[in-house]
């Protein structure tokens, strides 16, 4: 009668010891050599350095700077969001002319009610899919008007569109958007700093962490890259894992290598076939058209709990061991 409990205790002790050993070996990968690559050199992006080298960053929430919607405007925009999110989940929904007209009508109603979010969405939509040069100019003017009203996301969106055409104006607008709490601007600037300028890594990390605090999951991708550079390889994968589950579609590609250490993998095997959980998450995010277009939180659908991905410690340890000494 006493042999079974004793056996169970011995088995539990062995299991715990194995788990502790794996955890210790994993933690060792948070003390790997640093790997800064070209970011350790002086950035060739002079505008980035000029705008942020001496910037005293204060983490602010964009909520404090957003215009208040009237009840009618908020309700009209809510109806548009509800319709758009439902449509995104149905194959070829937007190919139907009636559905397209319904969406356009709901957007027009929200604009008429004075919703700044609707004006913003209409502008970025038109800039992405202009029917004519005149429409593009009109949309650009509307976006600039929102910037004048102090809307953080408008400054971010217009500023980022200037990349390669007027980088001085781009970084000036992004810097202003950062000051007004735009998590999108923080993630973009922080994401540019990480691979380009080690000297700015402290402020880059602050920007990315502030974006994450506001619930902007895409910032996890660059936070993971920074952790990797700093020799915190385990933290990097944990950050990408967390990001993928919270809405960071770009984090998925950094988790895909886990498929290479799974049984049955060959160089001819598509990695995502080895990790169907990540493939399912990727498919979920790809269905959500309006969020990556607008980056408005209203369109950010949370990942269903049944799709949550968790790294297996033994697989992660094996992957980290195979990646020793490698860079991005």
Coordinates of C-alpha atoms in Angstrom, one line a residue:
X1 CA 0.0 0.0 0.0
X2 CA 2.9 2.3 0.6
X3 CA 4.9 1.6 -2.6
X4 CA 2.6 3.5 -4.9
X5 CA 2.8 6.9 -3.0
X6 CA 6.6 6.4 -2.7
X7 CA 6.9 5.7 -6.4
X8 CA 4.7 8.7 -7.2
X9 CA 6.9 11.0 -5.0
X10 CA 10.1 9.7 -6.7
X11 CA 8.6 10.2 -10.2
X12 CA 7.5 13.7 -9.2
X13 CA 10.9 14.5 -7.9
X14 CA 12.6 13.3 -11.1
X15 CA 10.1 15.3 -13.2
X16 CA 10.7 18.5 -11.2
X17 CA 14.5 18.0 -11.4
X18 CA 14.3 17.7 -15.2
X19 CA 12.1 20.8 -15.4
X20 CA 14.4 22.8 -13.2
X21 CA 17.4 21.7 -15.3
X22 CA 15.7 22.7 -18.5
X23 CA 14.7 26.1 -17.0
X24 CA 18.3 26.7 -15.9
X25 CA 19.7 25.8 -19.3
X26 CA 17.1 28.1 -20.9
X27 CA 18.0 31.0 -18.6
X28 CA 21.6 30.6 -19.7
X29 CA 20.5 31.9 -23.1
X30 CA 19.7 35.2 -21.5
X31 CA 23.4 35.7 -21.0
X32 CA 24.5 35.1 -24.6
X33 CA 27.1 37.3 -26.3
X34 CA 25.7 40.6 -27.6
X35 CA 25.1 40.9 -31.3
X36 CA 24.5 44.5 -32.5
X37 CA 25.5 44.2 -36.1
X38 CA 25.5 47.4 -38.1
X39 CA 23.5 49.2 -35.4
X40 CA 26.7 49.5 -33.4
X41 CA 28.1 51.8 -36.0
X42 CA 27.0 55.4 -36.4
X43 CA 23.6 55.4 -38.2
X44 CA 23.6 56.7 -41.7
X45 CA 20.0 58.0 -40.9
X46 CA 21.1 61.5 -40.0
X47 CA 17.5 62.7 -39.6
X48 CA 16.8 59.9 -37.1
X49 CA 19.8 60.9 -35.0
X50 CA 19.1 64.6 -35.3
X51 CA 15.5 64.3 -34.1
X52 CA 16.0 61.8 -31.3
X53 CA 19.6 62.0 -30.0
X54 CA 18.7 64.6 -27.4
X55 CA 15.0 63.9 -27.0
X56 CA 13.8 63.6 -23.4
X57 CA 11.1 61.0 -23.8
X58 CA 8.0 60.9 -21.5
X59 CA 5.6 58.0 -21.9
X60 CA 2.2 59.5 -22.5
X61 CA -1.1 57.9 -23.5
X62 CA -2.7 59.0 -26.7
X63 CA -6.1 58.9 -25.0
X64 CA -5.4 62.2 -23.4
X65 CA -5.0 63.9 -26.8
X66 CA -7.8 62.3 -28.9
X67 CA -10.8 64.5 -29.8
X68 CA -14.0 63.5 -28.1
X69 CA -16.7 62.0 -30.4
X70 CA -20.3 63.1 -30.0
X71 CA -22.7 60.3 -29.0
X72 CA -24.1 60.4 -32.5
X73 CA -20.7 60.2 -34.1
X74 CA -19.5 57.5 -31.8
X75 CA -22.6 55.4 -32.5
X76 CA -22.4 55.9 -36.3
X77 CA -18.7 54.8 -36.3
X78 CA -19.5 51.8 -34.0
X79 CA -22.0 50.6 -36.5
X80 CA -19.3 50.8 -39.3
X81 CA -16.8 48.9 -37.1
X82 CA -19.3 46.2 -36.3
X83 CA -20.2 45.7 -39.9
X84 CA -16.6 45.7 -41.1
X85 CA -15.4 43.3 -38.4
X86 CA -18.2 40.8 -39.3
X87 CA -17.5 41.2 -43.0
X88 CA -13.8 40.5 -42.6
X89 CA -14.6 37.0 -41.2
X90 CA -16.6 36.0 -44.3
X91 CA -14.8 34.9 -47.5
X92 CA -15.2 37.2 -50.4
X93 CA -17.6 39.4 -48.4
X94 CA -16.3 42.6 -49.8
X95 CA -16.5 41.3 -53.4
X96 CA -20.2 41.6 -53.2
X97 CA -21.4 45.0 -54.5
X98 CA -24.2 45.3 -52.0
X99 CA -21.8 44.8 -49.1
X100 CA -19.4 47.3 -50.5
X101 CA -22.2 49.9 -50.8
X102 CA -23.3 49.2 -47.2
X103 CA -19.8 49.7 -45.9
X104 CA -19.4 53.0 -47.9
X105 CA -22.8 54.2 -46.7
X106 CA -22.0 53.5 -43.1
X107 CA -18.7 55.3 -43.5
X108 CA -20.4 58.3 -45.1
X109 CA -22.9 58.4 -42.3
X110 CA -20.2 58.5 -39.7
X111 CA -18.3 61.2 -41.5
X112 CA -21.6 63.2 -41.7
X113 CA -22.1 62.9 -38.0
X114 CA -18.6 64.4 -37.5
X115 CA -16.6 61.4 -36.4
X116 CA -12.9 62.2 -36.7
X117 CA -12.2 58.5 -36.8
X118 CA -14.4 58.1 -39.9
X119 CA -12.7 61.1 -41.5
X120 CA -9.3 59.5 -40.7
X121 CA -10.4 56.1 -42.1
X122 CA -11.9 57.6 -45.2
X123 CA -8.6 59.5 -45.8
X124 CA -6.2 56.6 -45.4
X125 CA -8.5 54.4 -47.5
X126 CA -8.5 56.9 -50.3
X127 CA -4.8 57.4 -50.1
X128 CA -4.3 53.7 -50.4
X129 CA -6.9 53.2 -53.2
X130 CA -7.3 56.6 -54.9
X131 CA -9.9 56.8 -57.7
X132 CA -8.2 59.9 -59.1
X133 CA -5.3 62.2 -58.4
X134 CA -7.8 64.8 -57.1
X135 CA -9.2 62.4 -54.6
X136 CA -5.7 61.7 -53.3
X137 CA -5.0 65.4 -52.8
X138 CA -8.4 65.8 -51.0
X139 CA -7.7 62.9 -48.7
X140 CA -4.2 64.2 -47.9
X141 CA -5.7 67.6 -47.0
X142 CA -8.2 66.0 -44.7
X143 CA -5.4 64.1 -43.0
X144 CA -3.4 67.3 -42.6
X145 CA -6.4 69.0 -41.1
X146 CA -6.6 66.2 -38.5
X147 CA -2.9 66.8 -37.7
X148 CA -3.8 70.5 -37.1
X149 CA -6.4 69.3 -34.6
X150 CA -3.7 67.4 -32.8
X151 CA -4.8 63.8 -33.6
X152 CA -1.7 61.7 -32.9
X153 CA -2.5 58.8 -35.3
X154 CA -3.0 61.3 -38.1
X155 CA 0.5 62.8 -37.6
X156 CA 1.9 59.3 -37.5
X157 CA 0.1 58.1 -40.6
X158 CA 0.9 61.2 -42.7
X159 CA 4.5 61.3 -41.4
X160 CA 5.2 57.7 -42.2
X161 CA 4.0 58.2 -45.8
X162 CA 6.8 60.7 -46.3
X163 CA 9.5 58.0 -46.0
X164 CA 12.1 58.4 -48.7
X165 CA 10.5 61.7 -49.9
X166 CA 11.1 64.0 -47.0
X167 CA 12.7 62.3 -44.0
X168 CA 13.1 65.6 -42.1
X169 CA 9.4 66.3 -42.2
X170 CA 8.7 62.6 -41.5
X171 CA 10.7 62.5 -38.3
X172 CA 9.4 65.9 -37.2
X173 CA 5.8 64.6 -37.5
X174 CA 6.6 61.3 -35.8
X175 CA 8.4 63.1 -33.0
X176 CA 5.3 65.3 -32.5
X177 CA 3.1 62.2 -32.6
X178 CA 5.3 60.5 -30.0
X179 CA 4.9 63.5 -27.7
X180 CA 1.1 63.2 -28.1
X181 CA 1.2 59.5 -27.1
X182 CA 0.9 57.8 -30.4
X183 CA 1.9 54.1 -29.8
X184 CA 2.1 53.6 -33.6
X185 CA 4.7 56.4 -33.9
X186 CA 6.6 55.0 -30.9
X187 CA 6.7 51.5 -32.4
X188 CA 7.8 52.9 -35.8
X189 CA 10.6 55.1 -34.4
X190 CA 11.7 52.5 -31.9
X191 CA 11.7 49.9 -34.6
X192 CA 13.9 52.1 -36.8
X193 CA 16.3 52.7 -33.9
X194 CA 16.9 49.1 -33.0
X195 CA 18.6 48.0 -36.2
X196 CA 20.1 51.3 -37.0
X197 CA 21.5 53.1 -34.0
X198 CA 22.8 51.4 -30.9
X199 CA 23.5 54.8 -29.4
X200 CA 19.8 55.5 -29.3
X201 CA 18.8 52.0 -27.9
X202 CA 17.8 53.4 -24.4
X203 CA 15.2 55.8 -25.9
X204 CA 14.2 53.2 -28.5
X205 CA 13.4 50.7 -25.7
X206 CA 11.4 53.3 -23.8
X207 CA 9.4 54.1 -26.9
X208 CA 8.6 50.4 -27.6
X209 CA 7.7 49.6 -24.0
X210 CA 5.4 52.7 -23.8
X211 CA 3.7 51.5 -27.0
X212 CA 3.2 48.0 -25.5
X213 CA 1.8 49.5 -22.3
X214 CA -0.9 51.1 -24.4
X215 CA -1.8 47.7 -25.9
X216 CA 0.0 48.2 -29.3
X217 CA 1.2 44.7 -29.8
X218 CA 3.3 45.2 -33.0
X219 CA 5.9 46.8 -30.8
X220 CA 6.8 43.4 -29.4
X221 CA 8.5 42.5 -32.6
X222 CA 11.2 45.2 -32.2
X223 CA 11.4 44.6 -28.4
X224 CA 12.3 41.0 -29.2
X225 CA 14.9 42.1 -31.7
X226 CA 16.5 44.3 -29.1
X227 CA 16.5 41.6 -26.5
X228 CA 18.3 39.3 -29.0
X229 CA 20.9 41.9 -29.7
X230 CA 21.5 42.4 -26.0
X231 CA 22.2 38.7 -25.6
X232 CA 18.8 37.9 -24.0
X233 CA 17.8 35.2 -26.5
X234 CA 15.3 33.5 -24.2
X235 CA 13.6 36.9 -23.5
X236 CA 13.4 37.5 -27.3
X237 CA 11.4 34.4 -27.9
X238 CA 9.2 35.1 -24.9
X239 CA 8.5 38.6 -26.2
X240 CA 7.6 37.3 -29.7
X241 CA 5.4 34.6 -28.2
X242 CA 3.5 37.2 -26.1
X243 CA 3.3 39.5 -29.1
X244 CA 1.9 36.9 -31.4
X245 CA -0.9 36.1 -28.9
X246 CA -1.7 39.8 -28.4
X247 CA -1.9 40.9 -32.1
X248 CA 1.6 41.2 -33.4
X249 CA 1.3 39.5 -36.8
X250 CA 5.0 40.3 -37.6
X251 CA 6.1 38.3 -34.5
X252 CA 5.0 35.1 -36.1
X253 CA 7.9 34.9 -38.5
X254 CA 10.3 34.9 -35.6
X255 CA 8.6 32.0 -33.9
X256 CA 8.4 29.9 -37.1
X257 CA 12.0 28.4 -36.6
X258 CA 10.5 26.3 -33.8
X259 CA 9.2 24.1 -36.7
X260 CA 12.8 23.2 -37.7
X261 CA 13.4 21.2 -34.4
X262 CA 10.2 19.3 -34.7
X263 CA 10.1 15.7 -35.8
X264 CA 9.6 15.2 -39.5
X265 CA 11.1 18.6 -40.6
X266 CA 13.3 18.7 -43.8
X267 CA 14.7 21.6 -45.7
X268 CA 11.9 21.0 -48.2
X269 CA 9.2 21.3 -45.6
X270 CA 7.3 24.6 -45.3
X271 CA 8.1 25.6 -41.7
X272 CA 4.5 26.7 -40.9
X273 CA 3.3 23.2 -41.8
X274 CA 5.3 22.1 -38.8
X275 CA 3.7 24.6 -36.5
X276 CA -0.1 24.6 -37.4
X277 CA -0.9 26.7 -34.4
X278 CA 1.1 29.6 -35.8
X279 CA -0.5 29.1 -39.2
X280 CA -3.9 29.4 -37.6
X281 CA -2.9 32.6 -35.9
X282 CA -1.5 34.0 -39.1
X283 CA -4.7 33.2 -40.9
X284 CA -6.8 34.9 -38.2
X285 CA -4.8 38.1 -38.5
X286 CA -4.8 38.1 -42.3
X287 CA -8.6 38.2 -42.2
X288 CA -8.6 41.5 -40.3
X289 CA -8.3 44.0 -43.2
X290 CA -9.3 47.2 -41.5
X291 CA -6.8 47.1 -38.6
X292 CA -3.6 47.0 -40.5
X293 CA -5.0 49.6 -42.9
X294 CA -6.1 52.1 -40.3
X295 CA -4.3 50.9 -37.1
X296 CA -7.3 52.1 -35.1
X297 CA -7.8 50.1 -31.9
X298 CA -11.5 49.9 -32.8
X299 CA -10.6 47.3 -35.5
X300 CA -8.2 45.3 -33.4
X301 CA -9.8 41.9 -32.9
X302 CA -8.4 39.9 -29.9
X303 CA -7.1 36.5 -30.7
X304 CA -9.5 33.8 -29.6
X305 CA -8.2 31.8 -26.6
X306 CA -8.3 28.5 -28.4
X307 CA -5.7 29.9 -30.9
X308 CA -3.2 30.9 -28.2
X309 CA 0.3 29.7 -28.9
X310 CA 2.7 28.5 -26.2
X311 CA 6.4 27.6 -26.8
X312 CA 7.4 24.2 -25.6
X313 CA 10.4 24.6 -23.3
X314 CA 12.2 21.5 -24.6
X315 CA 11.7 22.6 -28.2
X316 CA 12.8 26.1 -27.4
X317 CA 16.0 24.8 -25.7
X318 CA 16.8 22.7 -28.7
X319 CA 16.2 25.7 -31.1
X320 CA 18.4 28.0 -29.0
X321 CA 21.2 25.4 -28.9
X322 CA 21.1 25.1 -32.7
X323 CA 21.1 28.9 -33.1
X324 CA 24.1 29.6 -30.9
X325 CA 26.3 32.2 -32.4
X326 CA 23.8 33.2 -35.1
X327 CA 22.6 36.7 -36.0
X328 CA 19.5 37.9 -37.6

